[in-house]
């Protein structure tokens, strides 16, 4: 099955063309074309993602990304000139309209259908104005090409992308526990089977990625702060710096599987207050202590959830799962205390937002025969489990 997938939920515009096949229970994904452009440079100066600006950038980038993915997949044909000549007009329509307009359909009506079976698009969660751009574009292409358009939950994309090892998904032992850590979410979700989700813990305030980004900002580091904090922390560890302060580990000993990170963020704010001129070394110390605090909480709560649920698989997904220290600490924990539990983290390039994960999730849904409505809308708050 050949899938065109579109992702515009936050600040990455991504288009992928993925071929999914299945032999003897092994599902394989071949990425034929993969185009992604990040808006981080644009949002940098504001310290976060501005929905209206994100919307405009997605509208600008979608056609070029589609053409790039088609070229990479060697599916580009001269007939696509129609669409490439209308980039500016399509951009205006995608930016302006929150529903599928006839003018958009007219503009792309002569665009030749590539050899696709399905279009998949992120329907939520995320920034609604940004989601709408991808949804309208996907629906317009679906209408013109006569293809089904499947709505995909972004978080499900993160779950499935973690299971892809070397391009394939082998057997998964259920129940599986998923720890989802991204810029907007921090959740522990129990999967009793494919596509069945039960929320067993979540953050009560900030998401982990959000805490990384906010703490980075307090230290004068540009958005997105996660990778920068991670770099400073690893440099602190290399130097073996001894840290003269400790930060709280919120809810570490609480009985529930919920998280809270806003207190940790505030603690950093107060602690930084005593360090007016931050030297590089002070920044490194704060980064390490912050990363340690977050990691300890994530590992502890996840272990608790593993014990409570008797899960046979642990899946970690979402942008923060790119963090080297978090990966390493989980690997050690699993090896030492949960040797019988299968452990999955996504390949680095599939950790942060991308459209391959949207295509992969769509395939898992399609093979399960899940039905869906084609008149779906953008759902900013879409959730996986109840
Ligand atoms: O999943 P994602 O790409 O977008 C959302 O769905 O939110 O996650 C983005 C988040 C940002 O907060 C970013 O700072 C964080 O993931 N992130 C990291 C690292 N790489 C990305 N956080 C910690 N360490 C990293 N290496
Ligand atoms: Zn994400």
Tab-separated table of N, CA and C and ligand atoms in Angstrom, residues 12 154 158 182-184 209-210 212-213 224-227 230 318-320 322-323 351-353, ligand 1:
chain	number	residue	atom	x	y	z
A	12	UNK	N	6.629	21.924	12.112
A	12	UNK	CA	7.294	21.221	11.020
A	12	UNK	C	6.271	20.954	9.923
A	154	UNK	N	-1.774	12.526	15.904
A	154	UNK	CA	-0.324	12.771	15.936
A	154	UNK	C	0.392	11.895	16.977
A	158	UNK	N	3.496	9.061	16.932
A	158	UNK	CA	4.697	8.917	17.763
A	158	UNK	C	4.816	7.489	18.314
A	182	UNK	N	6.506	14.988	24.586
A	182	UNK	CA	6.750	15.912	23.480
A	182	UNK	C	6.594	17.337	23.968
A	183	UNK	N	6.504	18.264	23.018
A	183	UNK	CA	6.376	19.669	23.385
A	183	UNK	C	5.008	19.978	23.984
A	184	UNK	N	4.014	19.191	23.630
A	184	UNK	CA	2.662	19.471	24.102
A	184	UNK	C	2.098	18.388	25.014
A	209	UNK	N	8.609	18.562	27.199
A	209	UNK	CA	9.297	19.352	26.179
A	209	UNK	C	9.117	20.846	26.437
A	210	UNK	N	7.923	21.186	26.891
A	210	UNK	CA	7.612	22.583	27.205
A	210	UNK	C	8.521	23.055	28.351
A	212	UNK	N	11.491	21.846	29.114
A	212	UNK	CA	12.834	21.999	28.534
A	212	UNK	C	12.934	23.350	27.819
A	213	UNK	N	11.912	23.660	27.015
A	213	UNK	CA	11.953	24.895	26.229
A	213	UNK	C	11.914	26.137	27.122
A	224	UNK	N	14.008	25.637	19.721
A	224	UNK	CA	13.570	24.765	20.810
A	224	UNK	C	14.737	24.438	21.746
A	225	UNK	N	14.471	24.533	23.031
A	225	UNK	CA	15.553	24.456	23.997
A	225	UNK	C	16.014	23.053	24.355
A	226	UNK	N	15.154	22.047	24.086
A	226	UNK	CA	15.486	20.674	24.479
A	226	UNK	C	16.882	20.234	24.052
A	227	UNK	N	17.161	20.293	22.753
A	227	UNK	CA	18.465	19.821	22.297
A	227	UNK	C	19.622	20.636	22.898
A	230	UNK	N	20.199	19.589	26.487
A	230	UNK	CA	20.784	18.258	26.464
A	230	UNK	C	22.289	18.328	26.170
A	318	UNK	N	7.807	10.598	21.021
A	318	UNK	CA	7.659	12.049	21.116
A	318	UNK	C	9.023	12.718	21.051
A	319	UNK	N	9.014	14.005	20.735
A	319	UNK	CA	10.260	14.737	20.485
A	319	UNK	C	11.311	14.606	21.581
A	320	UNK	N	10.884	14.583	22.844
A	320	UNK	CA	11.852	14.526	23.951
A	320	UNK	C	12.570	13.168	23.995
A	322	UNK	N	14.210	12.013	21.847
A	322	UNK	CA	15.503	12.167	21.156
A	322	UNK	C	16.619	12.386	22.179
A	323	UNK	N	16.246	12.710	23.414
A	323	UNK	CA	17.234	13.040	24.442
A	323	UNK	C	18.104	11.834	24.817
A	351	UNK	N	12.187	10.604	15.917
A	351	UNK	CA	11.766	11.004	17.267
A	351	UNK	C	10.933	12.269	17.224
A	352	UNK	N	11.451	13.273	16.534
A	352	UNK	CA	10.705	14.532	16.465
A	352	UNK	C	9.707	14.453	15.305
A	353	UNK	N	8.873	15.481	15.192
A	353	UNK	CA	7.762	15.424	14.244
A	353	UNK	C	8.197	15.135	12.805
B	1	LIG	O1	7.234	15.687	19.156
B	1	LIG	P1	7.821	17.017	18.880
B	1	LIG	O2	8.767	17.148	17.714
B	1	LIG	O3	6.686	18.086	18.692
B	1	LIG	C1	5.514	18.029	19.417
B	1	LIG	O4	4.638	17.204	19.058
B	1	LIG	O5	5.459	18.760	20.438
B	1	LIG	O6	8.539	17.489	20.232
B	1	LIG	C2	9.167	18.737	20.317
B	1	LIG	C3	9.747	18.897	21.695
B	1	LIG	C4	10.310	20.291	21.976
B	1	LIG	O7	9.828	20.730	23.214
B	1	LIG	C5	11.813	20.057	22.011
B	1	LIG	O8	12.504	20.968	22.846
B	1	LIG	C6	11.891	18.643	22.537
B	1	LIG	O9	10.845	17.973	21.883
B	1	LIG	N1	13.174	17.990	22.207
B	1	LIG	C7	14.058	17.611	23.150
B	1	LIG	C8	15.169	17.082	22.458
B	1	LIG	N2	14.914	17.151	21.118
B	1	LIG	C9	13.672	17.713	20.989
B	1	LIG	N3	14.004	17.686	24.504
B	1	LIG	C10	15.057	17.214	25.183
B	1	LIG	N4	16.176	16.710	24.603
B	1	LIG	C11	16.276	16.618	23.256
B	1	LIG	N5	17.363	16.111	22.693
